[in-house]
Amino acid sequence: MMVVSKESVRCNIADPEQLARLKRSVLEWNTWWSPDVAIDLREACLFGASLRGVNICRADLKEANLWGADLSGADLDEADLTNALQLHFFPIR
């Protein structure tokens, strides 16, 4: 079994201010978000992040680490997820 921790995951951050806002609160992010703002989250480490209902339309998420992130109800319309990492593990019975 592979064990992954937040400490063992290395990520680069494209726009630290945007990433910090997103990690603080989905409500804060969605209130701030505007279609006129270029969202640059390339290579962002969103490992295990709770992003339920987040609006990240048209965001640049190339090579972002979304491992274990909860994207339930997230709006990813036109987001660029090229080479983004999101692994799903299913229990073995």
mmCIF file of N, CA and C in Angstrom:
data_model
loop_
_atom_site.group_PDB
_atom_site.id
_atom_site.type_symbol
_atom_site.label_atom_id
_atom_site.label_comp_id
_atom_site.label_asym_id
_atom_site.label_seq_id
_atom_site.Cartn_x
_atom_site.Cartn_y
_atom_site.Cartn_z
ATOM 1 N N MET A 1 0.838 -1.180 0.000
ATOM 2 C CA MET A 1 0.000 0.000 0.000
ATOM 3 C C MET A 1 0.883 1.243 0.000
ATOM 4 N N MET A 2 0.591 2.176 -0.902
ATOM 5 C CA MET A 2 1.350 3.419 -0.987
ATOM 6 C C MET A 2 0.791 4.436 0.010
ATOM 7 N N VAL A 3 1.648 5.020 0.794
ATOM 8 C CA VAL A 3 1.237 6.039 1.755
ATOM 9 C C VAL A 3 1.742 7.379 1.260
ATOM 10 N N VAL A 4 0.814 8.341 1.160
ATOM 11 C CA VAL A 4 1.166 9.684 0.701
ATOM 12 C C VAL A 4 0.753 10.670 1.781
ATOM 13 N N SER A 5 1.657 11.556 2.142
ATOM 14 C CA SER A 5 1.331 12.589 3.120
ATOM 15 C C SER A 5 1.522 13.956 2.483
ATOM 16 N N LYS A 6 0.919 14.960 3.080
ATOM 17 C CA LYS A 6 1.074 16.316 2.558
ATOM 18 C C LYS A 6 2.540 16.726 2.550
ATOM 19 N N GLU A 7 3.295 16.259 3.539
ATOM 20 C CA GLU A 7 4.703 16.622 3.639
ATOM 21 C C GLU A 7 5.541 16.000 2.523
ATOM 22 N N SER A 8 5.087 14.837 1.998
ATOM 23 C CA SER A 8 5.880 14.146 0.979
ATOM 24 C C SER A 8 5.539 14.587 -0.436
ATOM 25 N N VAL A 9 4.541 15.437 -0.580
ATOM 26 C CA VAL A 9 4.125 15.876 -1.907
ATOM 27 C C VAL A 9 4.764 17.226 -2.201
ATOM 28 N N ARG A 10 5.577 17.275 -3.247
ATOM 29 C CA ARG A 10 6.274 18.510 -3.621
ATOM 30 C C ARG A 10 5.517 19.171 -4.767
ATOM 31 N N CYS A 11 5.178 20.419 -4.603
ATOM 32 C CA CYS A 11 4.462 21.149 -5.636
ATOM 33 C C CYS A 11 5.049 22.553 -5.787
ATOM 34 N N ASN A 12 4.919 23.101 -6.971
ATOM 35 C CA ASN A 12 5.277 24.498 -7.215
ATOM 36 C C ASN A 12 3.989 25.302 -7.255
ATOM 37 N N ILE A 13 4.083 26.567 -6.962
ATOM 38 C CA ILE A 13 2.893 27.402 -6.917
ATOM 39 C C ILE A 13 3.015 28.503 -7.962
ATOM 40 N N ALA A 14 2.007 28.605 -8.840
ATOM 41 C CA ALA A 14 2.048 29.615 -9.890
ATOM 42 C C ALA A 14 1.684 31.003 -9.359
ATOM 43 N N ASP A 15 0.592 31.125 -8.638
ATOM 44 C CA ASP A 15 0.193 32.421 -8.089
ATOM 45 C C ASP A 15 -0.125 32.228 -6.602
ATOM 46 N N PRO A 16 0.830 32.549 -5.726
ATOM 47 C CA PRO A 16 0.659 32.280 -4.304
ATOM 48 C C PRO A 16 -0.531 32.993 -3.670
ATOM 49 N N GLU A 17 -0.869 34.200 -4.126
ATOM 50 C CA GLU A 17 -2.008 34.919 -3.540
ATOM 51 C C GLU A 17 -3.326 34.228 -3.869
ATOM 52 N N GLN A 18 -3.466 33.804 -5.121
ATOM 53 C CA GLN A 18 -4.691 33.107 -5.506
ATOM 54 C C GLN A 18 -4.798 31.772 -4.772
ATOM 55 N N LEU A 19 -3.701 31.046 -4.689
ATOM 56 C CA LEU A 19 -3.713 29.754 -4.020
ATOM 57 C C LEU A 19 -4.050 29.905 -2.541
ATOM 58 N N ALA A 20 -3.476 30.894 -1.893
ATOM 59 C CA ALA A 20 -3.757 31.128 -0.468
ATOM 60 C C ALA A 20 -5.235 31.441 -0.259
ATOM 61 N N ARG A 21 -5.816 32.247 -1.129
ATOM 62 C CA ARG A 21 -7.240 32.592 -1.028
ATOM 63 C C ARG A 21 -8.094 31.336 -1.173
ATOM 64 N N LEU A 22 -7.762 30.520 -2.157
ATOM 65 C CA LEU A 22 -8.519 29.293 -2.407
ATOM 66 C C LEU A 22 -8.434 28.342 -1.219
ATOM 67 N N LYS A 23 -7.257 28.214 -0.640
ATOM 68 C CA LYS A 23 -7.078 27.308 0.498
ATOM 69 C C LYS A 23 -7.759 27.819 1.763
ATOM 70 N N ARG A 24 -7.890 29.142 1.908
ATOM 71 C CA ARG A 24 -8.537 29.701 3.099
ATOM 72 C C ARG A 24 -10.009 29.345 3.160
ATOM 73 N N SER A 25 -10.714 29.529 2.021
ATOM 74 C CA SER A 25 -12.158 29.344 2.079
ATOM 75 C C SER A 25 -12.772 29.353 0.679
ATOM 76 N N VAL A 26 -13.605 28.358 0.417
ATOM 77 C CA VAL A 26 -14.331 28.318 -0.858
ATOM 78 C C VAL A 26 -15.281 29.513 -0.942
ATOM 79 N N LEU A 27 -15.909 29.869 0.168
ATOM 80 C CA LEU A 27 -16.814 31.021 0.174
ATOM 81 C C LEU A 27 -16.064 32.299 -0.179
ATOM 82 N N GLU A 28 -14.896 32.503 0.420
ATOM 83 C CA GLU A 28 -14.083 33.681 0.105
ATOM 84 C C GLU A 28 -13.691 33.665 -1.376
ATOM 85 N N TRP A 29 -13.242 32.503 -1.861
ATOM 86 C CA TRP A 29 -12.849 32.370 -3.262
ATOM 87 C C TRP A 29 -14.017 32.705 -4.186
ATOM 88 N N ASN A 30 -15.173 32.088 -3.966
ATOM 89 C CA ASN A 30 -16.318 32.287 -4.852
ATOM 90 C C ASN A 30 -16.820 33.726 -4.826
ATOM 91 N N THR A 31 -16.679 34.403 -3.688
ATOM 92 C CA THR A 31 -17.073 35.807 -3.586
ATOM 93 C C THR A 31 -16.106 36.683 -4.379
ATOM 94 N N TRP A 32 -14.825 36.348 -4.329
ATOM 95 C CA TRP A 32 -13.789 37.113 -5.021
ATOM 96 C C TRP A 32 -13.740 36.811 -6.511
ATOM 97 N N TRP A 33 -14.010 35.558 -6.907
ATOM 98 C CA TRP A 33 -13.841 35.102 -8.288
ATOM 99 C C TRP A 33 -14.592 35.989 -9.283
ATOM 100 N N SER A 34 -13.956 36.246 -10.406
ATOM 101 C CA SER A 34 -14.561 37.030 -11.486
ATOM 102 C C SER A 34 -14.081 36.461 -12.817
ATOM 103 N N PRO A 35 -14.955 36.439 -13.826
ATOM 104 C CA PRO A 35 -14.512 35.948 -15.132
ATOM 105 C C PRO A 35 -13.448 36.847 -15.760
ATOM 106 N N ASP A 36 -13.271 38.041 -15.221
ATOM 107 C CA ASP A 36 -12.281 38.985 -15.754
ATOM 108 C C ASP A 36 -10.882 38.768 -15.183
ATOM 109 N N VAL A 37 -10.768 37.890 -14.180
ATOM 110 C CA VAL A 37 -9.480 37.633 -13.541
ATOM 111 C C VAL A 37 -8.898 36.334 -14.095
ATOM 112 N N ALA A 38 -7.655 36.382 -14.532
ATOM 113 C CA ALA A 38 -6.972 35.172 -15.006
ATOM 114 C C ALA A 38 -6.577 34.343 -13.786
ATOM 115 N N ILE A 39 -7.107 33.126 -13.717
ATOM 116 C CA ILE A 39 -6.812 32.248 -12.591
ATOM 117 C C ILE A 39 -5.638 31.354 -12.958
ATOM 118 N N ASP A 40 -4.523 31.544 -12.269
ATOM 119 C CA ASP A 40 -3.303 30.807 -12.545
ATOM 120 C C ASP A 40 -2.974 29.908 -11.365
ATOM 121 N N LEU A 41 -3.358 28.653 -11.490
ATOM 122 C CA LEU A 41 -3.078 27.669 -10.449
ATOM 123 C C LEU A 41 -2.233 26.526 -11.009
ATOM 124 N N ARG A 42 -1.401 26.861 -12.006
ATOM 125 C CA ARG A 42 -0.516 25.849 -12.591
ATOM 126 C C ARG A 42 0.378 25.258 -11.515
ATOM 127 N N GLU A 43 0.447 23.937 -11.516
ATOM 128 C CA GLU A 43 1.296 23.188 -10.591
ATOM 129 C C GLU A 43 0.957 23.450 -9.128
ATOM 130 N N ALA A 44 -0.248 23.958 -8.855
ATOM 131 C CA ALA A 44 -0.648 24.229 -7.474
ATOM 132 C C ALA A 44 -0.813 22.927 -6.705
ATOM 133 N N CYS A 45 -0.437 22.937 -5.451
ATOM 134 C CA CYS A 45 -0.619 21.776 -4.595
ATOM 135 C C CYS A 45 -1.926 21.942 -3.834
ATOM 136 N N LEU A 46 -2.941 21.230 -4.294
ATOM 137 C CA LEU A 46 -4.255 21.244 -3.643
ATOM 138 C C LEU A 46 -4.534 19.869 -3.048
ATOM 139 N N PHE A 47 -3.471 19.221 -2.637
ATOM 140 C CA PHE A 47 -3.527 17.891 -2.058
ATOM 141 C C PHE A 47 -4.492 17.861 -0.877
ATOM 142 N N GLY A 48 -5.544 17.036 -0.975
ATOM 143 C CA GLY A 48 -6.487 16.869 0.124
ATOM 144 C C GLY A 48 -7.362 18.078 0.413
ATOM 145 N N ALA A 49 -7.375 19.071 -0.461
ATOM 146 C CA ALA A 49 -8.134 20.303 -0.206
ATOM 147 C C ALA A 49 -9.639 20.065 -0.296
ATOM 148 N N SER A 50 -10.394 20.749 0.539
ATOM 149 C CA SER A 50 -11.853 20.711 0.482
ATOM 150 C C SER A 50 -12.302 21.831 -0.451
ATOM 151 N N LEU A 51 -12.694 21.454 -1.664
ATOM 152 C CA LEU A 51 -13.070 22.440 -2.681
ATOM 153 C C LEU A 51 -14.518 22.254 -3.127
ATOM 154 N N ARG A 52 -15.359 21.756 -2.233
ATOM 155 C CA ARG A 52 -16.771 21.539 -2.566
ATOM 156 C C ARG A 52 -17.420 22.844 -3.016
ATOM 157 N N GLY A 53 -18.021 22.793 -4.216
ATOM 158 C CA GLY A 53 -18.770 23.941 -4.721
ATOM 159 C C GLY A 53 -17.929 25.107 -5.196
ATOM 160 N N VAL A 54 -16.627 24.930 -5.327
ATOM 161 C CA VAL A 54 -15.765 26.031 -5.752
ATOM 162 C C VAL A 54 -15.991 26.355 -7.231
ATOM 163 N N ASN A 55 -15.883 27.623 -7.558
ATOM 164 C CA ASN A 55 -15.992 28.066 -8.950
ATOM 165 C C ASN A 55 -14.584 28.335 -9.459
ATOM 166 N N ILE A 56 -14.073 27.398 -10.245
ATOM 167 C CA ILE A 56 -12.763 27.587 -10.848
ATOM 168 C C ILE A 56 -12.877 27.472 -12.370
ATOM 169 N N CYS A 57 -13.949 28.078 -12.894
ATOM 170 C CA CYS A 57 -14.139 28.136 -14.347
ATOM 171 C C CYS A 57 -12.930 28.790 -14.991
ATOM 172 N N ARG A 58 -12.541 28.261 -16.117
ATOM 173 C CA ARG A 58 -11.455 28.820 -16.928
ATOM 174 C C ARG A 58 -10.119 28.915 -16.214
ATOM 175 N N ALA A 59 -9.988 28.262 -15.070
ATOM 176 C CA ALA A 59 -8.719 28.304 -14.342
ATOM 177 C C ALA A 59 -7.658 27.486 -15.065
ATOM 178 N N ASP A 60 -6.436 27.939 -14.963
ATOM 179 C CA ASP A 60 -5.300 27.190 -15.491
ATOM 180 C C ASP A 60 -4.796 26.300 -14.358
ATOM 181 N N LEU A 61 -5.137 25.019 -14.447
ATOM 182 C CA LEU A 61 -4.749 24.038 -13.440
ATOM 183 C C LEU A 61 -3.788 23.007 -14.014
ATOM 184 N N LYS A 62 -3.052 23.399 -15.047
ATOM 185 C CA LYS A 62 -2.095 22.466 -15.655
ATOM 186 C C LYS A 62 -1.152 21.923 -14.588
ATOM 187 N N GLU A 63 -1.042 20.603 -14.566
ATOM 188 C CA GLU A 63 -0.130 19.895 -13.667
ATOM 189 C C GLU A 63 -0.398 20.160 -12.192
ATOM 190 N N ALA A 64 -1.609 20.609 -11.858
ATOM 191 C CA ALA A 64 -1.957 20.807 -10.446
ATOM 192 C C ALA A 64 -2.078 19.449 -9.757
ATOM 193 N N ASN A 65 -1.753 19.413 -8.482
ATOM 194 C CA ASN A 65 -1.894 18.196 -7.697
ATOM 195 C C ASN A 65 -3.222 18.273 -6.954
ATOM 196 N N LEU A 66 -4.193 17.506 -7.430
ATOM 197 C CA LEU A 66 -5.528 17.471 -6.832
ATOM 198 C C LEU A 66 -5.762 16.149 -6.112
ATOM 199 N N TRP A 67 -4.685 15.462 -5.756
ATOM 200 C CA TRP A 67 -4.806 14.165 -5.118
ATOM 201 C C TRP A 67 -5.617 14.296 -3.840
ATOM 202 N N GLY A 68 -6.714 13.554 -3.762
ATOM 203 C CA GLY A 68 -7.540 13.546 -2.566
ATOM 204 C C GLY A 68 -8.388 14.785 -2.367
ATOM 205 N N ALA A 69 -8.373 15.722 -3.310
ATOM 206 C CA ALA A 69 -9.184 16.936 -3.173
ATOM 207 C C ALA A 69 -10.660 16.602 -3.371
ATOM 208 N N ASP A 70 -11.525 17.237 -2.600
ATOM 209 C CA ASP A 70 -12.971 17.052 -2.736
ATOM 210 C C ASP A 70 -13.486 18.123 -3.684
ATOM 211 N N LEU A 71 -13.825 17.716 -4.899
ATOM 212 C CA LEU A 71 -14.323 18.636 -5.924
ATOM 213 C C LEU A 71 -15.822 18.461 -6.155
ATOM 214 N N SER A 72 -16.534 17.919 -5.185
ATOM 215 C CA SER A 72 -17.981 17.728 -5.315
ATOM 216 C C SER A 72 -18.660 19.062 -5.587
ATOM 217 N N GLY A 73 -19.435 19.125 -6.644
ATOM 218 C CA GLY A 73 -20.174 20.337 -6.974
ATOM 219 C C GLY A 73 -19.323 21.474 -7.491
ATOM 220 N N ALA A 74 -18.050 21.234 -7.729
ATOM 221 C CA ALA A 74 -17.151 22.293 -8.236
ATOM 222 C C ALA A 74 -17.491 22.609 -9.689
ATOM 223 N N ASP A 75 -17.356 23.866 -10.055
ATOM 224 C CA ASP A 75 -17.579 24.295 -11.436
ATOM 225 C C ASP A 75 -16.224 24.403 -12.113
ATOM 226 N N LEU A 76 -15.935 23.437 -12.971
ATOM 227 C CA LEU A 76 -14.655 23.373 -13.668
ATOM 228 C C LEU A 76 -14.814 23.682 -15.151
ATOM 229 N N ASP A 77 -15.907 24.333 -15.520
ATOM 230 C CA ASP A 77 -16.179 24.629 -16.922
ATOM 231 C C ASP A 77 -14.996 25.358 -17.561
ATOM 232 N N GLU A 78 -14.483 24.802 -18.635
ATOM 233 C CA GLU A 78 -13.376 25.356 -19.409
ATOM 234 C C GLU A 78 -12.058 25.456 -18.643
ATOM 235 N N ALA A 79 -11.957 24.794 -17.495
ATOM 236 C CA ALA A 79 -10.684 24.771 -16.760
ATOM 237 C C ALA A 79 -9.701 23.892 -17.529
ATOM 238 N N ASP A 80 -8.448 24.278 -17.515
ATOM 239 C CA ASP A 80 -7.405 23.493 -18.176
ATOM 240 C C ASP A 80 -6.781 22.565 -17.145
ATOM 241 N N LEU A 81 -7.120 21.278 -17.245
ATOM 242 C CA LEU A 81 -6.637 20.272 -16.307
ATOM 243 C C LEU A 81 -5.566 19.381 -16.940
ATOM 244 N N THR A 82 -4.883 19.904 -17.947
ATOM 245 C CA THR A 82 -3.843 19.142 -18.629
ATOM 246 C C THR A 82 -2.813 18.633 -17.624
ATOM 247 N N ASN A 83 -2.627 17.342 -17.603
ATOM 248 C CA ASN A 83 -1.669 16.673 -16.723
ATOM 249 C C ASN A 83 -1.906 16.925 -15.235
ATOM 250 N N ALA A 84 -3.114 17.341 -14.863
ATOM 251 C CA ALA A 84 -3.425 17.494 -13.438
ATOM 252 C C ALA A 84 -3.524 16.106 -12.820
ATOM 253 N N LEU A 85 -3.123 15.997 -11.590
ATOM 254 C CA LEU A 85 -3.095 14.721 -10.899
ATOM 255 C C LEU A 85 -4.272 14.628 -9.948
ATOM 256 N N GLN A 86 -5.141 13.634 -10.193
ATOM 257 C CA GLN A 86 -6.206 13.338 -9.245
ATOM 258 C C GLN A 86 -6.393 11.838 -9.260
ATOM 259 N N LEU A 87 -5.966 11.211 -8.179
ATOM 260 C CA LEU A 87 -6.053 9.766 -8.071
ATOM 261 C C LEU A 87 -7.261 9.382 -7.243
ATOM 262 N N HIS A 88 -7.901 8.311 -7.632
ATOM 263 C CA HIS A 88 -9.029 7.778 -6.875
ATOM 264 C C HIS A 88 -8.667 6.378 -6.406
ATOM 265 N N PHE A 89 -8.833 6.126 -5.137
ATOM 266 C CA PHE A 89 -8.581 4.799 -4.617
ATOM 267 C C PHE A 89 -9.910 4.208 -4.180
ATOM 268 N N PHE A 90 -10.128 2.982 -4.549
ATOM 269 C CA PHE A 90 -11.363 2.301 -4.198
ATOM 270 C C PHE A 90 -11.025 1.171 -3.243
ATOM 271 N N PRO A 91 -11.855 0.962 -2.207
ATOM 272 C CA PRO A 91 -11.558 -0.099 -1.249
ATOM 273 C C PRO A 91 -11.600 -1.467 -1.918
ATOM 274 N N ILE A 92 -10.699 -2.315 -1.504
ATOM 275 C CA ILE A 92 -10.666 -3.690 -2.027
ATOM 276 C C ILE A 92 -11.471 -4.558 -1.061
ATOM 277 N N ARG A 93 -12.398 -5.318 -1.626
ATOM 278 C CA ARG A 93 -13.222 -6.186 -0.778
ATOM 279 C C ARG A 93 -12.734 -7.593 -0.835
#
